[in-house]
Amino acid sequence: MSMIKTEGISKSFGTLHVLKDVSLTVGQREVVCIIGPSGAGKSTYLRSLNRLERIDNGKIYIEDKLLFDCVNGVNSIKMHPVERNRALLEVGMVFQRFNLFPHKTVIENVMLAPLHVRKLKADEARSRAQALIERVGLSDKIDSFPSQLSGGQQQRVAIARALAMEPKIMLFDEPTSALDPELVGEVLAVMKSLAQGGMTMLVVSHEMGFAREVADKVVFMYDGIILESGKPEDIFKNPKNDRTRQFLQSVL
């Protein structure tokens, strides 16, 4: 079963054509890393999957269910908003910036969405939050505020917060790009653990080591299109596209 599938996704901002006929499938338990230069459309593509960006044209499937079939910005799929939102709740997302609520503690940040969106009881939400905070290695920070945490710790809280909604798919939009270099490893370690646990993941990242080690498939995007995709060993050792080769030579 495909967890995410897009067909012919296009998106423009005014005269800037950011995504051009992007088609991609992510299978169950698959880890797919999207690499490419800044401005390639990677983040816009990721944000289109959970409706943070509205596509102009194309189809988006979540768990083989067609949610969006758009032509000129109009979605022809008639579906009750509750049903569509339920499907989109299966997609968790971690952003470049942590976006934690500064006035709430770590556990309060992680509990918030399950309480108000999933309508969990407080005891259940707290128990789930505690387990996830321990899973990302921050059980000693459970009552701390974001300002008392390092950037890497805040990003790990953001991962726990996304996992608290029990998504079947996790999207990561350059989750280490805002971190000091020495803090990158602790976040990547949590992501590796998720991948080893069978989480379906679509990751936009400049961390080539992570892509090489963890990904089942690597996708190279350039100028709004997918130029090349394949197994990590094929992309990194023997890229077929000249632009892919140039990019890898500049970052490796």
C-alpha positions as a LaTeX table, in Angstrom:
\begin{tabular}{lrrr}
\hline
Residue & $x$ (\AA) & $y$ (\AA) & $z$ (\AA) \\
\hline
Met1 & 0.00 & 0.00 & 0.00 \\
Ser2 & 1.25 & 3.47 & $-0.80$ \\
Met3 & 1.08 & 5.85 & 2.15 \\
Ile4 & 1.62 & 8.96 & 0.04 \\
Lys5 & 1.20 & 9.30 & $-3.69$ \\
Thr6 & 1.15 & 12.42 & $-5.80$ \\
Glu7 & 0.50 & 12.70 & $-9.52$ \\
Gly8 & 1.37 & 15.79 & $-11.53$ \\
Ile9 & 1.54 & 18.27 & $-8.65$ \\
Ser10 & 1.95 & 21.86 & $-9.81$ \\
Lys11 & 2.11 & 25.02 & $-7.71$ \\
Ser12 & 2.81 & 28.64 & $-8.57$ \\
Phe13 & 3.23 & 31.77 & $-6.49$ \\
Gly14 & 2.27 & 34.49 & $-8.93$ \\
Thr15 & 4.56 & 34.11 & $-11.92$ \\
Leu16 & 6.97 & 31.84 & $-10.02$ \\
His17 & 6.35 & 28.20 & $-10.97$ \\
Val18 & 7.59 & 26.36 & $-7.87$ \\
Leu19 & 6.37 & 22.80 & $-8.54$ \\
Lys20 & 6.13 & 21.41 & $-12.06$ \\
Asp21 & 4.29 & 18.14 & $-12.52$ \\
Val22 & 5.77 & 16.36 & $-9.47$ \\
Ser23 & 4.84 & 12.69 & $-9.09$ \\
Leu24 & 6.12 & 10.56 & $-6.22$ \\
Thr25 & 5.05 & 7.48 & $-4.26$ \\
Val26 & 6.07 & 6.61 & $-0.70$ \\
Gly27 & 5.31 & 3.06 & 0.35 \\
Gln28 & 4.40 & 1.76 & 3.78 \\
Arg29 & 7.37 & 1.79 & 6.20 \\
Glu30 & 9.51 & 3.45 & 3.52 \\
Val31 & 11.95 & 6.27 & 4.26 \\
Val32 & 12.33 & 8.69 & 1.36 \\
Cys33 & 14.78 & 11.60 & 1.48 \\
Ile34 & 14.39 & 14.58 & $-0.84$ \\
Ile35 & 17.63 & 16.42 & $-1.56$ \\
Gly36 & 18.47 & 19.35 & $-3.81$ \\
Pro37 & 19.53 & 22.98 & $-3.80$ \\
Ser38 & 17.62 & 25.77 & $-2.08$ \\
Gly39 & 14.70 & 26.95 & $-4.17$ \\
Ala40 & 14.13 & 23.54 & $-5.76$ \\
Gly41 & 10.58 & 23.30 & $-4.37$ \\
Lys42 & 11.31 & 20.66 & $-1.74$ \\
Ser43 & 9.62 & 22.37 & 1.20 \\
Thr44 & 6.67 & 23.54 & $-0.89$ \\
Tyr45 & 6.10 & 19.97 & $-2.02$ \\
Leu46 & 6.17 & 18.72 & 1.55 \\
Arg47 & 3.78 & 21.44 & 2.71 \\
Ser48 & 1.35 & 20.61 & $-0.09$ \\
Leu49 & 0.86 & 17.11 & 1.30 \\
Asn50 & $-0.94$ & 18.26 & 4.44 \\
Arg51 & $-2.67$ & 21.28 & 2.92 \\
Leu52 & $-0.34$ & 23.93 & 4.33 \\
Glu53 & 0.03 & 24.92 & 0.67 \\
Arg54 & $-2.85$ & 24.55 & $-1.74$ \\
Ile55 & $-1.82$ & 23.01 & $-5.03$ \\
Asp56 & $-2.92$ & 24.37 & $-8.40$ \\
Asn57 & $-3.02$ & 21.08 & $-10.28$ \\
Gly58 & $-2.53$ & 17.39 & $-9.56$ \\
Lys59 & $-3.66$ & 14.57 & $-7.32$ \\
Ile60 & $-2.76$ & 13.75 & $-3.72$ \\
Tyr61 & $-3.47$ & 10.34 & $-2.19$ \\
Ile62 & $-3.02$ & 9.48 & 1.49 \\
Glu63 & $-3.13$ & 5.75 & 2.26 \\
Asp64 & $-4.42$ & 5.14 & $-1.27$ \\
Lys65 & $-7.37$ & 7.48 & $-0.67$ \\
Leu66 & $-7.68$ & 10.31 & $-3.20$ \\
Leu67 & $-8.11$ & 13.52 & $-1.18$ \\
Phe68 & $-7.30$ & 16.17 & $-3.79$ \\
Asp69 & $-7.74$ & 16.20 & $-7.55$ \\
Cys70 & $-7.15$ & 19.80 & $-8.50$ \\
Val71 & $-7.40$ & 21.70 & $-11.76$ \\
Asn72 & $-6.59$ & 25.41 & $-11.67$ \\
Gly73 & $-6.82$ & 25.38 & $-7.87$ \\
Val74 & $-10.25$ & 23.74 & $-7.69$ \\
Asn75 & $-10.52$ & 20.35 & $-5.96$ \\
Ser76 & $-13.06$ & 18.09 & $-7.67$ \\
Ile77 & $-13.12$ & 15.51 & $-4.85$ \\
Lys78 & $-16.29$ & 15.93 & $-2.84$ \\
Met79 & $-15.64$ & 14.76 & 0.69 \\
His80 & $-16.96$ & 15.78 & 4.08 \\
Pro81 & $-14.40$ & 18.06 & 5.78 \\
Val82 & $-14.36$ & 15.79 & 8.84 \\
Glu83 & $-13.40$ & 12.79 & 6.71 \\
Arg84 & $-10.67$ & 14.73 & 4.89 \\
Asn85 & $-9.28$ & 16.14 & 8.13 \\
Arg86 & $-9.26$ & 12.67 & 9.65 \\
Ala87 & $-7.13$ & 11.44 & 6.76 \\
Leu88 & $-4.77$ & 14.41 & 7.05 \\
Leu89 & $-4.33$ & 13.76 & 10.79 \\
Glu90 & $-2.45$ & 10.61 & 9.79 \\
Val91 & 0.32 & 12.91 & 8.51 \\
Gly92 & 2.56 & 14.43 & 11.18 \\
Met93 & 5.07 & 17.17 & 10.39 \\
Val94 & 8.24 & 18.56 & 11.94 \\
Phe95 & 9.39 & 21.95 & 10.70 \\
Gln96 & 12.70 & 23.78 & 10.43 \\
Arg97 & 11.68 & 25.95 & 13.35 \\
Phe98 & 10.43 & 24.28 & 16.50 \\
Asn99 & 7.33 & 26.47 & 17.02 \\
Leu100 & 6.86 & 25.34 & 20.61 \\
Phe101 & 4.54 & 27.33 & 22.84 \\
Pro102 & 6.99 & 29.33 & 25.00 \\
His103 & 4.62 & 29.63 & 27.96 \\
Lys104 & 4.00 & 25.88 & 28.23 \\
Thr105 & 6.28 & 23.19 & 29.60 \\
Val106 & 7.63 & 20.32 & 27.55 \\
Ile107 & 4.88 & 17.95 & 28.62 \\
Glu108 & 2.18 & 20.58 & 28.12 \\
Asn109 & 3.43 & 21.19 & 24.57 \\
Val110 & 3.27 & 17.47 & 23.78 \\
Met111 & $-0.14$ & 16.97 & 25.40 \\
Leu112 & $-1.88$ & 19.91 & 23.77 \\
Ala113 & $-2.95$ & 18.51 & 20.38 \\
Pro114 & $-4.07$ & 15.10 & 21.66 \\
Leu115 & $-6.23$ & 16.85 & 24.25 \\
His116 & $-7.88$ & 19.33 & 21.91 \\
Val117 & $-7.81$ & 17.57 & 18.53 \\
Arg118 & $-7.91$ & 13.85 & 19.37 \\
Lys119 & $-10.08$ & 14.63 & 22.44 \\
Leu120 & $-8.08$ & 12.31 & 24.69 \\
Lys121 & $-8.66$ & 12.33 & 28.42 \\
Ala122 & $-6.01$ & 14.22 & 30.37 \\
Asp123 & $-4.59$ & 11.11 & 32.04 \\
Glu124 & $-4.20$ & 9.30 & 28.72 \\
Ala125 & $-2.67$ & 12.35 & 27.02 \\
Arg126 & $-0.20$ & 12.81 & 29.87 \\
Ser127 & 0.78 & 9.14 & 29.87 \\
Arg128 & 1.35 & 9.19 & 26.10 \\
Ala129 & 3.33 & 12.43 & 26.35 \\
Gln130 & 5.56 & 11.08 & 29.12 \\
Ala131 & 6.36 & 7.96 & 27.07 \\
Leu132 & 7.22 & 10.01 & 23.99 \\
Ile133 & 9.35 & 12.50 & 25.91 \\
Glu134 & 11.29 & 9.55 & 27.32 \\
Arg135 & 11.55 & 8.08 & 23.81 \\
Val136 & 13.30 & 11.22 & 22.53 \\
Gly137 & 15.63 & 11.22 & 25.54 \\
Leu138 & 14.25 & 14.18 & 27.47 \\
Ser139 & 12.60 & 12.67 & 30.53 \\
Asp140 & 14.71 & 14.97 & 32.71 \\
Lys141 & 13.28 & 18.04 & 30.92 \\
Ile142 & 9.62 & 17.16 & 31.19 \\
Asp143 & 8.71 & 20.24 & 33.28 \\
Ser144 & 11.13 & 22.63 & 31.58 \\
Phe145 & 10.08 & 25.52 & 29.37 \\
Pro146 & 11.36 & 25.84 & 25.78 \\
Ser147 & 13.63 & 28.75 & 26.72 \\
Gln148 & 15.47 & 26.40 & 29.09 \\
Leu149 & 16.29 & 23.93 & 26.28 \\
Ser150 & 18.91 & 23.86 & 23.56 \\
Gly151 & 17.84 & 23.96 & 19.93 \\
Gly152 & 18.38 & 20.24 & 19.57 \\
Gln153 & 16.29 & 19.54 & 22.64 \\
Gln154 & 13.50 & 21.80 & 21.37 \\
Gln155 & 13.47 & 19.96 & 18.05 \\
Arg156 & 13.24 & 16.63 & 19.84 \\
Val157 & 10.24 & 17.98 & 21.76 \\
Ala158 & 8.73 & 19.00 & 18.41 \\
Ile159 & 9.19 & 15.43 & 17.17 \\
Ala160 & 7.52 & 14.07 & 20.31 \\
Arg161 & 4.68 & 16.54 & 19.83 \\
Ala162 & 4.09 & 15.33 & 16.26 \\
Leu163 & 4.24 & 11.68 & 17.36 \\
Ala164 & 1.69 & 12.33 & 20.10 \\
Met165 & $-1.01$ & 12.47 & 17.42 \\
Glu166 & $-0.08$ & 8.89 & 16.46 \\
Pro167 & 0.45 & 9.64 & 12.77 \\
Lys168 & 1.13 & 6.88 & 10.27 \\
Ile169 & 3.35 & 9.16 & 8.18 \\
Met170 & 5.95 & 11.67 & 9.31 \\
Leu171 & 7.12 & 14.61 & 7.21 \\
Phe172 & 10.38 & 16.33 & 8.16 \\
Asp173 & 11.15 & 19.69 & 6.56 \\
Glu174 & 14.89 & 20.26 & 7.04 \\
Pro175 & 14.59 & 19.51 & 10.76 \\
Thr176 & 18.27 & 20.19 & 11.50 \\
Ser177 & 18.85 & 23.29 & 9.38 \\
Ala178 & 18.26 & 25.71 & 12.27 \\
Leu179 & 20.55 & 23.85 & 14.66 \\
Asp180 & 24.17 & 24.43 & 15.61 \\
Pro181 & 26.30 & 21.65 & 14.06 \\
Glu182 & 27.03 & 19.96 & 17.37 \\
Leu183 & 23.30 & 19.53 & 18.05 \\
Val184 & 22.39 & 17.94 & 14.71 \\
Gly185 & 23.37 & 14.42 & 15.74 \\
Glu186 & 20.90 & 14.14 & 18.60 \\
Val187 & 17.96 & 14.95 & 16.32 \\
Leu188 & 19.15 & 12.62 & 13.57 \\
Ala189 & 19.49 & 9.84 & 16.16 \\
Val190 & 15.81 & 10.18 & 17.05 \\
Met191 & 14.87 & 10.13 & 13.36 \\
Lys192 & 16.98 & 7.02 & 12.78 \\
Ser193 & 15.20 & 5.33 & 15.68 \\
Leu194 & 11.82 & 6.15 & 14.13 \\
Ala195 & 12.93 & 4.73 & 10.78 \\
Gln196 & 14.19 & 1.55 & 12.44 \\
Gly197 & 10.81 & 1.25 & 14.16 \\
Gly198 & 9.02 & 1.17 & 10.82 \\
Met199 & 7.66 & 4.71 & 10.61 \\
Thr200 & 6.88 & 5.88 & 7.07 \\
Met201 & 8.97 & 9.03 & 6.59 \\
Leu202 & 9.40 & 11.67 & 3.91 \\
Val203 & 12.38 & 13.84 & 4.77 \\
Val204 & 13.69 & 17.02 & 3.17 \\
Ser205 & 17.26 & 17.31 & 4.35 \\
His206 & 20.75 & 18.58 & 3.58 \\
Glu207 & 22.19 & 15.82 & 5.78 \\
Met208 & 23.65 & 13.58 & 3.09 \\
Gly209 & 25.01 & 11.10 & 5.62 \\
Phe210 & 21.50 & 10.52 & 6.97 \\
Ala211 & 20.09 & 10.11 & 3.46 \\
Arg212 & 22.81 & 7.65 & 2.53 \\
Glu213 & 22.47 & 5.59 & 5.73 \\
Val214 & 18.75 & 5.60 & 6.50 \\
Ala215 & 16.78 & 6.24 & 3.30 \\
Asp216 & 15.24 & 3.50 & 1.19 \\
Lys217 & 14.98 & 5.97 & $-1.68$ \\
Val218 & 16.63 & 9.32 & $-2.43$ \\
Val219 & 14.92 & 11.90 & $-4.64$ \\
Phe220 & 16.81 & 14.79 & $-6.21$ \\
Met221 & 14.72 & 17.89 & $-6.93$ \\
Tyr222 & 15.83 & 20.84 & $-9.02$ \\
Asp223 & 13.85 & 23.82 & $-10.31$ \\
Gly224 & 10.49 & 22.37 & $-9.27$ \\
Ile225 & 10.88 & 18.92 & $-10.81$ \\
Ile226 & 12.21 & 15.52 & $-9.79$ \\
Leu227 & 15.32 & 15.03 & $-11.90$ \\
Glu228 & 16.37 & 11.69 & $-10.46$ \\
Ser229 & 15.39 & 9.11 & $-7.84$ \\
Gly230 & 16.73 & 5.76 & $-6.76$ \\
Lys231 & 18.45 & 3.80 & $-4.04$ \\
Pro232 & 20.99 & 5.80 & $-2.00$ \\
Glu233 & 23.95 & 3.83 & $-3.31$ \\
Asp234 & 22.90 & 4.55 & $-6.90$ \\
Ile235 & 22.27 & 8.27 & $-6.35$ \\
Phe236 & 25.43 & 8.92 & $-4.34$ \\
Lys237 & 27.85 & 6.63 & $-6.17$ \\
Asn238 & 26.59 & 6.77 & $-9.74$ \\
Pro239 & 24.12 & 9.62 & $-10.39$ \\
Lys240 & 22.79 & 9.60 & $-13.93$ \\
Asn241 & 21.88 & 13.27 & $-14.20$ \\
Asp242 & 24.62 & 15.89 & $-14.62$ \\
Arg243 & 22.83 & 18.32 & $-12.31$ \\
Thr244 & 22.60 & 15.68 & $-9.59$ \\
Arg245 & 26.31 & 15.04 & $-9.96$ \\
Gln246 & 27.12 & 18.75 & $-9.72$ \\
Phe247 & 25.00 & 19.13 & $-6.60$ \\
Leu248 & 26.58 & 16.16 & $-4.83$ \\
Gln249 & 30.08 & 17.36 & $-5.70$ \\
Ser250 & 29.27 & 20.70 & $-4.08$ \\
Val251 & 27.92 & 19.27 & $-0.82$ \\
Leu252 & 30.00 & 16.13 & $-0.23$ \\
\hline
\end{tabular}
